[in-house]
CSV table of C-alpha atoms in Angstrom, one decimal:
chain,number,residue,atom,x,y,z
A,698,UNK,CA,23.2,-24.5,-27.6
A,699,UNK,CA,21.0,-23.1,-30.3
A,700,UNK,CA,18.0,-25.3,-28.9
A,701,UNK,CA,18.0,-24.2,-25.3
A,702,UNK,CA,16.1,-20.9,-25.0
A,703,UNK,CA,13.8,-22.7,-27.3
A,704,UNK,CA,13.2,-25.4,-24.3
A,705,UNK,CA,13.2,-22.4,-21.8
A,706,UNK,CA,10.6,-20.8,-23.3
A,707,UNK,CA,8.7,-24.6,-23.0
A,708,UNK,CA,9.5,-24.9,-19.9
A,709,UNK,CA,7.8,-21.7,-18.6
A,710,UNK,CA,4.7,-22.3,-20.7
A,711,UNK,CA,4.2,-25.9,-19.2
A,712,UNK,CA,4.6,-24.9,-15.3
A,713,UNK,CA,2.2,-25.9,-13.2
A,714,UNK,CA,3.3,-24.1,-10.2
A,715,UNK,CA,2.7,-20.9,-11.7
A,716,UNK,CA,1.4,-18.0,-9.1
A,717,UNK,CA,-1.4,-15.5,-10.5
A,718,UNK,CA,-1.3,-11.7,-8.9
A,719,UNK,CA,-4.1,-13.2,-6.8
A,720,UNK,CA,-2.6,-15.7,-5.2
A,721,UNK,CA,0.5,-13.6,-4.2
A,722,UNK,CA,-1.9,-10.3,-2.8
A,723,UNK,CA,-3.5,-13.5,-0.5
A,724,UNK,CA,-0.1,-14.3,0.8
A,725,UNK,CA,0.8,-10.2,1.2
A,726,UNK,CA,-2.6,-10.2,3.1
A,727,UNK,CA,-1.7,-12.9,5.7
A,728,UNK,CA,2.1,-12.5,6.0
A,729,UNK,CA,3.4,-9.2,4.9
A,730,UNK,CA,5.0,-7.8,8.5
A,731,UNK,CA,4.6,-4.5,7.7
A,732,UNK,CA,0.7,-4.9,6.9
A,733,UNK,CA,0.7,-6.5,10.0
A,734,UNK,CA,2.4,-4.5,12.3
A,735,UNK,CA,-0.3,-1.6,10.8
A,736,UNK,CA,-3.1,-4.1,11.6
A,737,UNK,CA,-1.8,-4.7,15.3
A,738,UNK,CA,-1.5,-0.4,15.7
A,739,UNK,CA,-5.6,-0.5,14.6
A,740,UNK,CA,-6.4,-2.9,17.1
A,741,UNK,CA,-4.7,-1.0,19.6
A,742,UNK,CA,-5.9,2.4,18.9
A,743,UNK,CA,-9.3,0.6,18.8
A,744,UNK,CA,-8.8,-0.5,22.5
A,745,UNK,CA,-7.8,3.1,23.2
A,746,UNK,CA,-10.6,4.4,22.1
A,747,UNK,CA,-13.2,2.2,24.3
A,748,UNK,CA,-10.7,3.0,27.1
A,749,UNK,CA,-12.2,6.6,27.3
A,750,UNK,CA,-15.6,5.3,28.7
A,751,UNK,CA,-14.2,5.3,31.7
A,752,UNK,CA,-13.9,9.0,32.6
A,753,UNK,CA,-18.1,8.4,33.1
A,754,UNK,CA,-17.8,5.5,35.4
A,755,UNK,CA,-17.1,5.9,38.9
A,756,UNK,CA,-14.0,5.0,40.9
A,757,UNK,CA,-14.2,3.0,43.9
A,758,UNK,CA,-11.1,2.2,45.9
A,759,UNK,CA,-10.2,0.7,49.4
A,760,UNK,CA,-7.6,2.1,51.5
A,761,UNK,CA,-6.0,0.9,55.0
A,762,UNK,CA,-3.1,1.7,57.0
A,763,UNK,CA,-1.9,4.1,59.7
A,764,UNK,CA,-2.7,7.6,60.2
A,765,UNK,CA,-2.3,10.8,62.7
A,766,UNK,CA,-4.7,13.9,62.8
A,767,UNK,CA,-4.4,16.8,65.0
A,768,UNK,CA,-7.0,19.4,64.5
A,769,UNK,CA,-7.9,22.3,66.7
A,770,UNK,CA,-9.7,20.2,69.3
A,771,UNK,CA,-8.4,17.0,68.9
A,772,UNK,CA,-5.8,14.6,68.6
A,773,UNK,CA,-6.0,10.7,67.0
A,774,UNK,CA,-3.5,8.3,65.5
A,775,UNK,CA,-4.1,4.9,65.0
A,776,UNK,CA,-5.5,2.7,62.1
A,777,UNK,CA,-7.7,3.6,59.1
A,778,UNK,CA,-9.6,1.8,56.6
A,779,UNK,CA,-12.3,2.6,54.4
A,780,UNK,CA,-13.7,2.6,50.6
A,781,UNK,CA,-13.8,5.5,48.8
A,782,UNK,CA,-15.7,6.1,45.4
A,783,UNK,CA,-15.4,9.8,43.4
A,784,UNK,CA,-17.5,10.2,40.4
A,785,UNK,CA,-16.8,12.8,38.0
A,786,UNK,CA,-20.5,14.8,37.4
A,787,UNK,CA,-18.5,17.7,34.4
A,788,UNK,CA,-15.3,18.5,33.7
A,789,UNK,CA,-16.3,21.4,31.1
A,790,UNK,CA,-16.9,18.7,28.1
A,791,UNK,CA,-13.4,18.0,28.4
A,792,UNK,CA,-14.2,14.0,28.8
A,793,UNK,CA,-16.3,13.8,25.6
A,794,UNK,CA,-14.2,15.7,23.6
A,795,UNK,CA,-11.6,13.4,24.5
A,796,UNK,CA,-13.7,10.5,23.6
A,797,UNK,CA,-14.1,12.3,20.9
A,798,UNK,CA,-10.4,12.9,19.8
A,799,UNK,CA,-9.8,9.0,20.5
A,800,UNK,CA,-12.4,7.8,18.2
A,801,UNK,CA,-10.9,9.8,15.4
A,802,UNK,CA,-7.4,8.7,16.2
A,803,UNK,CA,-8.8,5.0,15.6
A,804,UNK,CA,-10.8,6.2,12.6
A,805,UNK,CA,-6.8,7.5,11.5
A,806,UNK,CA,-5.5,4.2,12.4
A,807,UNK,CA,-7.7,2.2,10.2
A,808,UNK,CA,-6.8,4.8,6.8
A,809,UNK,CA,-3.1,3.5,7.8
A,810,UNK,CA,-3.2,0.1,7.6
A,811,UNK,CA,-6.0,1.0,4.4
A,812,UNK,CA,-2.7,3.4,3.2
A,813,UNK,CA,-0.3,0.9,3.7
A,814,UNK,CA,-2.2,-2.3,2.0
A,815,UNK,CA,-3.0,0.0,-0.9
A,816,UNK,CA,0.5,0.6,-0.9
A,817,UNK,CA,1.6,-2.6,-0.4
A,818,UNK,CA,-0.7,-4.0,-3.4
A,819,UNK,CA,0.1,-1.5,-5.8
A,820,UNK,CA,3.8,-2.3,-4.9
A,821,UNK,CA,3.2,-6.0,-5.5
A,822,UNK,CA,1.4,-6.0,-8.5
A,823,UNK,CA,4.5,-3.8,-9.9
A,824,UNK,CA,6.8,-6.3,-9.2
A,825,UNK,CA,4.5,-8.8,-10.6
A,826,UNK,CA,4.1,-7.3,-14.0
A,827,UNK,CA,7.9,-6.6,-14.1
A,828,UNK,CA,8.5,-10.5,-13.6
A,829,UNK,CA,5.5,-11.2,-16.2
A,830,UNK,CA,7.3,-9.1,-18.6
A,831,UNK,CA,10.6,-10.5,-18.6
A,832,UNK,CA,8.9,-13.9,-18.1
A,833,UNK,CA,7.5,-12.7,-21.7
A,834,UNK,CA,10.7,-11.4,-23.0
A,835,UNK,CA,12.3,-14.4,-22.4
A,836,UNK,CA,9.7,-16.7,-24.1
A,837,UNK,CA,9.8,-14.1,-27.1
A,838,UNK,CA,13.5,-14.4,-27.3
A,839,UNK,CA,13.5,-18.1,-27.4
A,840,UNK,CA,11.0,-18.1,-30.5
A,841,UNK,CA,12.7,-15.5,-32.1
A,842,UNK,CA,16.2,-17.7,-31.4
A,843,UNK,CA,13.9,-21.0,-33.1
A,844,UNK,CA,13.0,-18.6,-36.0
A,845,UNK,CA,17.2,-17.4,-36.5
A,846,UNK,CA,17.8,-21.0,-35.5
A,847,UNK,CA,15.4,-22.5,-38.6
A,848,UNK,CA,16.5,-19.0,-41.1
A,849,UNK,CA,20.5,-20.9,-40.6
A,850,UNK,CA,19.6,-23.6,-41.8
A,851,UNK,CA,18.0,-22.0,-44.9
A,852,UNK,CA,21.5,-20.4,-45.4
A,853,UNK,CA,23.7,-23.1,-44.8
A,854,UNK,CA,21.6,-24.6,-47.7
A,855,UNK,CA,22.3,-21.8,-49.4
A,856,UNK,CA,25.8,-21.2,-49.0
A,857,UNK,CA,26.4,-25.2,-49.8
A,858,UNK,CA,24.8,-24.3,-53.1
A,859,UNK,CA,27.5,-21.5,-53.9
A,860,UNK,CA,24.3,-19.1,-53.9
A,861,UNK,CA,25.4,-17.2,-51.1
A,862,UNK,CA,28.5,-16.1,-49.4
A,863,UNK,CA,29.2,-17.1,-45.8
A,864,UNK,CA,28.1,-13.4,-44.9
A,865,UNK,CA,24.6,-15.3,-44.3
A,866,UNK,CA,25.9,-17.4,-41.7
A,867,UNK,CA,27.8,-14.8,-40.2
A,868,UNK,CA,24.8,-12.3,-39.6
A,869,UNK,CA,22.6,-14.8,-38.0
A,870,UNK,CA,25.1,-16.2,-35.7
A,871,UNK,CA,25.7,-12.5,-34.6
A,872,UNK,CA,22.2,-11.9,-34.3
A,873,UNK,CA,22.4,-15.1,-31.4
A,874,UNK,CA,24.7,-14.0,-29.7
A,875,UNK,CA,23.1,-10.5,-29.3
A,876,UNK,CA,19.9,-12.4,-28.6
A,877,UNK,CA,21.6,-15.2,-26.0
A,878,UNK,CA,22.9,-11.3,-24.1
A,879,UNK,CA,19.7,-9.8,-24.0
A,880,UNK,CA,18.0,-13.4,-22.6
A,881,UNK,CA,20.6,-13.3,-19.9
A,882,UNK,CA,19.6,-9.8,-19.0
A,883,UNK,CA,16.0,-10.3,-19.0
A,884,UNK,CA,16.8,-13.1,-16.7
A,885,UNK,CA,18.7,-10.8,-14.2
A,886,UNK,CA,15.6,-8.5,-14.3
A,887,UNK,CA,13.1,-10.9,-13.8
A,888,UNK,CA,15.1,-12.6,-10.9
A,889,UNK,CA,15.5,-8.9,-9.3
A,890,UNK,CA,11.3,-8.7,-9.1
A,891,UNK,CA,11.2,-11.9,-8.0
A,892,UNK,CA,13.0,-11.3,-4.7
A,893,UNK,CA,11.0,-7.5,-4.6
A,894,UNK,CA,8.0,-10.4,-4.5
A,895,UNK,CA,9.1,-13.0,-1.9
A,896,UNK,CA,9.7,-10.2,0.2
A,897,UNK,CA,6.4,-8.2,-0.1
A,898,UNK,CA,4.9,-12.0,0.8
A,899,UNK,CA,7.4,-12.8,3.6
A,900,UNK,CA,8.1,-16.4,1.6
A,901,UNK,CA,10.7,-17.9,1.1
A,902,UNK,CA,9.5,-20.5,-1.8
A,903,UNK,CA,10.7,-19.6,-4.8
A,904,UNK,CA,8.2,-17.7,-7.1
A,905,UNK,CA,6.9,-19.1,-10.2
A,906,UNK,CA,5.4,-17.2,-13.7
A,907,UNK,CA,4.3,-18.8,-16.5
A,908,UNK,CA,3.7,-16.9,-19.9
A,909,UNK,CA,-0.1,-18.6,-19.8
A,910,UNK,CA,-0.4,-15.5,-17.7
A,911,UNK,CA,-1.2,-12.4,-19.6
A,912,UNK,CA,-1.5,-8.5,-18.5
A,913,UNK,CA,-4.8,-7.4,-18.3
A,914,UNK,CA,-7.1,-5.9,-21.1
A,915,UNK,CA,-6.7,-2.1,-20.3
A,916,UNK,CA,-9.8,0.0,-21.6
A,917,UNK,CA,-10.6,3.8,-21.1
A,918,UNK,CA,-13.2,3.2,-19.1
A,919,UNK,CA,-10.9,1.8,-16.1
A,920,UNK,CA,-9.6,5.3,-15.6
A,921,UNK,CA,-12.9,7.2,-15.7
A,922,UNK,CA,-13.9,7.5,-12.7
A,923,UNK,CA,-12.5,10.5,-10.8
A,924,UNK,CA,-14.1,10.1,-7.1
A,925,UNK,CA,-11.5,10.9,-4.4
A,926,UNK,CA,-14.3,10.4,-1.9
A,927,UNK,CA,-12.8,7.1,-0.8
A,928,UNK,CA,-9.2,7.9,-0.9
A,929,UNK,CA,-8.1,7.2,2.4
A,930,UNK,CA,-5.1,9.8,2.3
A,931,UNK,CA,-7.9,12.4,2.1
A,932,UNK,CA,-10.0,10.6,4.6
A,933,UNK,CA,-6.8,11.1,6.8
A,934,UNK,CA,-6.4,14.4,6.4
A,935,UNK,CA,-10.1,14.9,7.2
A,936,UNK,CA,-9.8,13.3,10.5
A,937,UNK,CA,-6.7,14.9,11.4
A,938,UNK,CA,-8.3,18.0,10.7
A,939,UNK,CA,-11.4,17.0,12.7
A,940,UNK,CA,-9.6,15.8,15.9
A,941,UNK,CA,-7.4,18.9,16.0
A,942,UNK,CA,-10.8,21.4,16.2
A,943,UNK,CA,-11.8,18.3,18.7
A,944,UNK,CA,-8.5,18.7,20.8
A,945,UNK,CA,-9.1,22.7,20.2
A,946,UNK,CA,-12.5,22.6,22.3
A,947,UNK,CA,-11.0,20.0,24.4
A,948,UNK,CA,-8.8,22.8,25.7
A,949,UNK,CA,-11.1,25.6,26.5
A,950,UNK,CA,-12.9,23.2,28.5
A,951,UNK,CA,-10.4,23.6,31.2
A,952,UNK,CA,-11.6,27.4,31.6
A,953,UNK,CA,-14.8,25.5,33.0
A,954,UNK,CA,-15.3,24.4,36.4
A,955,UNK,CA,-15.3,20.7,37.7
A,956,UNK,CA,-18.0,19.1,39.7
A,957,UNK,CA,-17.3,15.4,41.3
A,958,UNK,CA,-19.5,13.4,43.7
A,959,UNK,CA,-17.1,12.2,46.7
A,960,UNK,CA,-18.2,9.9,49.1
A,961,UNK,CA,-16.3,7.4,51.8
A,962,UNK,CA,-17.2,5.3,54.5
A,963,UNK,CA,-15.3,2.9,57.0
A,964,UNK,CA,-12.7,3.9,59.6
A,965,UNK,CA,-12.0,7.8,58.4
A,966,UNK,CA,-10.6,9.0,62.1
A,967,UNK,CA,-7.3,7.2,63.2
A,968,UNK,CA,-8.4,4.8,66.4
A,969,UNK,CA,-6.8,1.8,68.0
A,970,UNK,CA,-10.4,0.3,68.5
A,971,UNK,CA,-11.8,-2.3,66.1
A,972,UNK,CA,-11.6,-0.9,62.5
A,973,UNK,CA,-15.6,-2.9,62.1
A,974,UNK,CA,-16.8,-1.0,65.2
A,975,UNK,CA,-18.2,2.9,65.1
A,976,UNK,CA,-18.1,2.9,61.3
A,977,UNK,CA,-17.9,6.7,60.0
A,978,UNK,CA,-19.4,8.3,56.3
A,979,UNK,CA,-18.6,11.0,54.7
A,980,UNK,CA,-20.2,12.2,51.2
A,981,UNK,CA,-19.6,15.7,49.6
A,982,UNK,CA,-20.6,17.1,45.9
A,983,UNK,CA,-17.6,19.6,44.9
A,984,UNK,CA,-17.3,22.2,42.4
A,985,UNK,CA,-13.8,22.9,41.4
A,986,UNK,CA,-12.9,26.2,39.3
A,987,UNK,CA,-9.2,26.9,38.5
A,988,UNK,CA,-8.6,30.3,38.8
A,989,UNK,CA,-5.2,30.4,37.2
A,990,UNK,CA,-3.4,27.6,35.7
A,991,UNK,CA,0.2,30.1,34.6
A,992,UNK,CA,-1.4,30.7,31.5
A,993,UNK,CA,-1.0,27.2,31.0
A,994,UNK,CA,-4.6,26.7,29.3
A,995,UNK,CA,-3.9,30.1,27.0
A,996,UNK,CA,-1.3,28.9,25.5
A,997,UNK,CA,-2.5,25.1,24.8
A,998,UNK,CA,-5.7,26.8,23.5
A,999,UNK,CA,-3.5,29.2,21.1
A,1000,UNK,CA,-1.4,25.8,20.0
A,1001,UNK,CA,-4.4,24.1,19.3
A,1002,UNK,CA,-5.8,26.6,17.3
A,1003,UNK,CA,-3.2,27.1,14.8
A,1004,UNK,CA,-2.5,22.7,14.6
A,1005,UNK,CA,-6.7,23.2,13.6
A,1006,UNK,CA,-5.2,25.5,10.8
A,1007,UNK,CA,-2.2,23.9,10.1
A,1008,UNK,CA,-4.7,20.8,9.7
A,1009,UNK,CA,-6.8,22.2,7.1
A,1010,UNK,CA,-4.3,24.2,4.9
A,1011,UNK,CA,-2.9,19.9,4.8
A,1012,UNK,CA,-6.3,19.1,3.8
A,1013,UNK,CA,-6.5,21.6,0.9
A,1014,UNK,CA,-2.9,20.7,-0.4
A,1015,UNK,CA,-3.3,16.7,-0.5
A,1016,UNK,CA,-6.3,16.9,-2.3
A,1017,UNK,CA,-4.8,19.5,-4.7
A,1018,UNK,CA,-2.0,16.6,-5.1
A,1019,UNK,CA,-4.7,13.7,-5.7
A,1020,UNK,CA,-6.6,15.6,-8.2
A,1021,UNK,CA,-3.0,16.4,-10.2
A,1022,UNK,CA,-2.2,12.5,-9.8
A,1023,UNK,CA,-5.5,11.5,-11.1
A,1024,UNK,CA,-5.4,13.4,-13.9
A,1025,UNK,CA,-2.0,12.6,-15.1
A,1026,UNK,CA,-2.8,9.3,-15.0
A,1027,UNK,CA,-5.4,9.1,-17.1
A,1028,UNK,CA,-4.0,11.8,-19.7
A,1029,UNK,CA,-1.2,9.0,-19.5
A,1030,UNK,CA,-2.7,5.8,-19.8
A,1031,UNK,CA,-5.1,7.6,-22.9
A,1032,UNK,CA,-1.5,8.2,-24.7
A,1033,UNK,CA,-0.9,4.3,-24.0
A,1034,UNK,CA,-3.9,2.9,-25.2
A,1035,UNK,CA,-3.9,5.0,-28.7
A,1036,UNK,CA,-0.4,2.9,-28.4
A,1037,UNK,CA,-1.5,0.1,-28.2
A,1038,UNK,CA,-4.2,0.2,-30.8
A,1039,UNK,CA,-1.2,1.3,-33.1
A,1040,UNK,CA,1.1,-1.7,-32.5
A,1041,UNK,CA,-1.6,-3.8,-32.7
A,1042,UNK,CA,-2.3,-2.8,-35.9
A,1043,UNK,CA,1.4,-2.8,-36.7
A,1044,UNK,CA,1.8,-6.1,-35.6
A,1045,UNK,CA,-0.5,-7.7,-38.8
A,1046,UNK,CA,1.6,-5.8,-40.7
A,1047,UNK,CA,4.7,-7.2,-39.7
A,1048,UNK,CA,3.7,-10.5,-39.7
A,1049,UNK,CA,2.8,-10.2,-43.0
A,1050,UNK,CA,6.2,-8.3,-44.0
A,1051,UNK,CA,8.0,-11.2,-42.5
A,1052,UNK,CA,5.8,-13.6,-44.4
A,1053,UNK,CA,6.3,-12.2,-47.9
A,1054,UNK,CA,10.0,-11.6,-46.9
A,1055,UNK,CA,10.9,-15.4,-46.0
A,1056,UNK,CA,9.1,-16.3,-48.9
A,1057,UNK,CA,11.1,-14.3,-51.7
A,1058,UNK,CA,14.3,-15.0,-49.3
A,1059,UNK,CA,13.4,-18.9,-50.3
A,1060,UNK,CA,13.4,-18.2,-54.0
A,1061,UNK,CA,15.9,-15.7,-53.6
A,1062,UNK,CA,14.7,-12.7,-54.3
A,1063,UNK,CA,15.6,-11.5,-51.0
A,1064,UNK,CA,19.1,-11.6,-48.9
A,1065,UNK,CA,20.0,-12.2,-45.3
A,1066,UNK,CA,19.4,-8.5,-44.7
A,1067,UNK,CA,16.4,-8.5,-45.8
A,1068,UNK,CA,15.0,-11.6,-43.9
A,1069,UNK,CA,16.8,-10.1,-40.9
A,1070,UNK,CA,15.3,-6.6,-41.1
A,1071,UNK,CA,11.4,-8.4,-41.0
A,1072,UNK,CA,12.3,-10.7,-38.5
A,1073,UNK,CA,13.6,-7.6,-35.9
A,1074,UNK,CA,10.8,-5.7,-36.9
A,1075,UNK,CA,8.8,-8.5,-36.2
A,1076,UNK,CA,9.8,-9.4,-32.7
A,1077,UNK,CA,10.6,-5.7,-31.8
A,1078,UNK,CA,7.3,-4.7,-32.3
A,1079,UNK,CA,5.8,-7.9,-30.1
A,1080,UNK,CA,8.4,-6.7,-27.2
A,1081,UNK,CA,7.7,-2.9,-27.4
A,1082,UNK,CA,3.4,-4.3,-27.5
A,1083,UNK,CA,3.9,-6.6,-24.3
A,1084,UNK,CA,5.9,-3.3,-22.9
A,1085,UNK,CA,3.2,-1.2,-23.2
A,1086,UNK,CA,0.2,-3.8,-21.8
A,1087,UNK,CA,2.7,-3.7,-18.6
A,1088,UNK,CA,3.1,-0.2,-18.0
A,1089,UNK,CA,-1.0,0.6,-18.9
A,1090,UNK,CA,-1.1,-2.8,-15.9
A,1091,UNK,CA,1.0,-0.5,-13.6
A,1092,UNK,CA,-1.0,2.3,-14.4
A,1093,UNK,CA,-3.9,1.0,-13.7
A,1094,UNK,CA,-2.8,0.0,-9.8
A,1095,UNK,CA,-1.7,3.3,-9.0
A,1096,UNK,CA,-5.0,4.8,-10.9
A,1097,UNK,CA,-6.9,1.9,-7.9
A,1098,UNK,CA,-4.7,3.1,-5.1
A,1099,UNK,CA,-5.9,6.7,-5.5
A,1100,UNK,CA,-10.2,6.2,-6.6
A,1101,UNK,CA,-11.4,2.7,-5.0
């Protein structure tokens, strides 16, 4: 029983089956469904954008069936048939701010899918750490189980000798079970991110961590730079702001007339006779000018106008927000990394406390207390080190999610 966090913390170091973070942001890539669901919204607000070409082509169109005219001096009914083709010459500007507006709604579609595998990444690699830490807690525990393990049978020698009470024993078998808990916990947790990771990856193979994997070495100089520039929320708001003064001009253009080339040619007067005899033609260039729409126009132009406003005040506030989250961040992760250098520091020293300890515990100048008090100190200070690599990790993705 003693033995088997011991071969736990073996059997994590030799897996071979181990996944890195990038191996499992590949698999997000290709199978998350939300990523793709985003991806399929691009492509279609891609093909919605080449759709408004077509305003500038013309229509042609054929037309056949039965008709009846009466005019003032004359009377027909019989068959029609003829092409017809209309071709749109200005419509006030209305069809290229339209083009226009649809070009920025793509350029909004792609920040999206960018906002949602950012997302989706930083989310991942969250997950990922959370598992690598309790992959590392676990292994930490099983040493420091071999070390209680190897310190019981220093005091069963001991207390065989009459040198010690069985007070010895008694401390390091409650300092097991404590241990064998807090295993069993860490466990639980790491299980919990590993189902947070199959799902991000839409797998459902189970997901492997090995302790050869370590967090990454976390300097100052990762959170230096400070350029929103290509922050794709902000790139958002931009567009948004630029497609509402788009849809803004869009509208007054309907206070502007409309000029279309018509033309048709076939059988335009209803006649029994052959429909591919006495052909007819007709061609006209019209000007159209509404004169009154029931204020219709006013009022989308006053709308449009205060969503342009609405647009930029939105603007202004999310990069406010950014700038805030940037900043916190790196005021954060500078606290973590003077941390760091501290429990690195600290942890020479306790190796060394634990070193001198066990010694003077062998020639008994120290008791069970003692050695215990080094060895938490010890391990504590490894497991409060590996907790602060993770969280300056973390820190680091959502510092990535913001500036790249």
């Amino acid at each position: 029983m003693k033995w088997q966090w011991g071969l736990t913390a073996l059997f994590f170091s030799l897996t071979t089956n181990a996944q890195n973070l990038t191996s499992l942001q590949q698999q997000l890539a290709n199978n998350n469904p939300e990523l793709r669901a985003s991806a399929a919204r691009q492509q279609a607000s891609q093909s919605q954008a080449k759709s408004q070409w077509s305003p500038f082509l013309p229509e042609i169109s054929a037309s056949a069936g039965y008709g009846k005219e009466s005019t003032l001096h004359d009377k027909d009914d019989g068959y029609v048939g003829y092409l017809s083709g209309r071709w749109n010459l200005y419509r006030g500007g209305q069809d290229w701010k339209a083009k226009s507006v649809a070009t920025q709604e793509s350029r909004i579609a792609d920040f999206d899918f960018e906002i949602t595998s950012r997302r989706l990444h930083r989310e991942l690699g969250e997950a990922y750490y959370e598992a690598l830490l309790n992959t590392h807690f676990i292994a930490v525990d099983s040493e420091k189980l071999l070390f209680l393990h190897n310190q019981r049978a220093m005091a069963q020698k001991k207390i065989n000798a009459g040198l010690t009470s069985n007070v010895d024993a008694i401390e390091l078998d409650l300092e097991e079970s404590t241990l064998s808990a807090e295993i069993e916990t860490h466990k639980t947790d790491l299980q919990v991110s590993k189902d947070v990771i199959k799902t991000l990856i839409n797998s459902s193979e189970p997901v492997q961590l090995t302790t050869k994997e370590t967090f990454p070495r976390i300097s100052e100089a990762d959170f230096a730079k400070s350029d929103l520039a290509g922050n794709p929320t902000l790139q958002k708001q931009e567009a948004l702001e630029q497609s509402s003064q788009l849809r803004r001009q869009q509208t007054q253009g309907a206070y502007l007339p409309s000029i279309d080339v018509n033309a048709q040619y076939g059988r335009l007067v209803p006649q029994y006779d052959d429909p591919l005899e006495a052909t007819e033609s007709r061609v006209s260039v019209l000007m159209t000018w509404t004169l009154f729409s029931g204020l219709d126009t006013r009022f989308k132009s006053a709308a449009a106008k205060e969503v342009e406003k609405a647009q930029g005040l939105e603007k202004t506030s999310t990069r406010l927000q950014l700038d805030t989250q940037v900043s916190s961040l790196r005021n954060k992760a500078r606290e973590l990394l003077q941390l760091r250098t501290l429990l690195e520091k600290r942890q020479t020293l306790t190796q060394k406390y634990y070193d001198l300890t066990l010694s003077e515990y062998r020639r008994g100048v120290k008791n069970s207390s003692d050695l215990a008090s080094a060895t938490n100190s010890l391990f504590d200070n490894r497991t409060r080190l590996l907790e602060v690599q993770k969280e300056l990790a973390i820190l680091k993705l959502k510092f990535d999610e913001l500036t790249l």
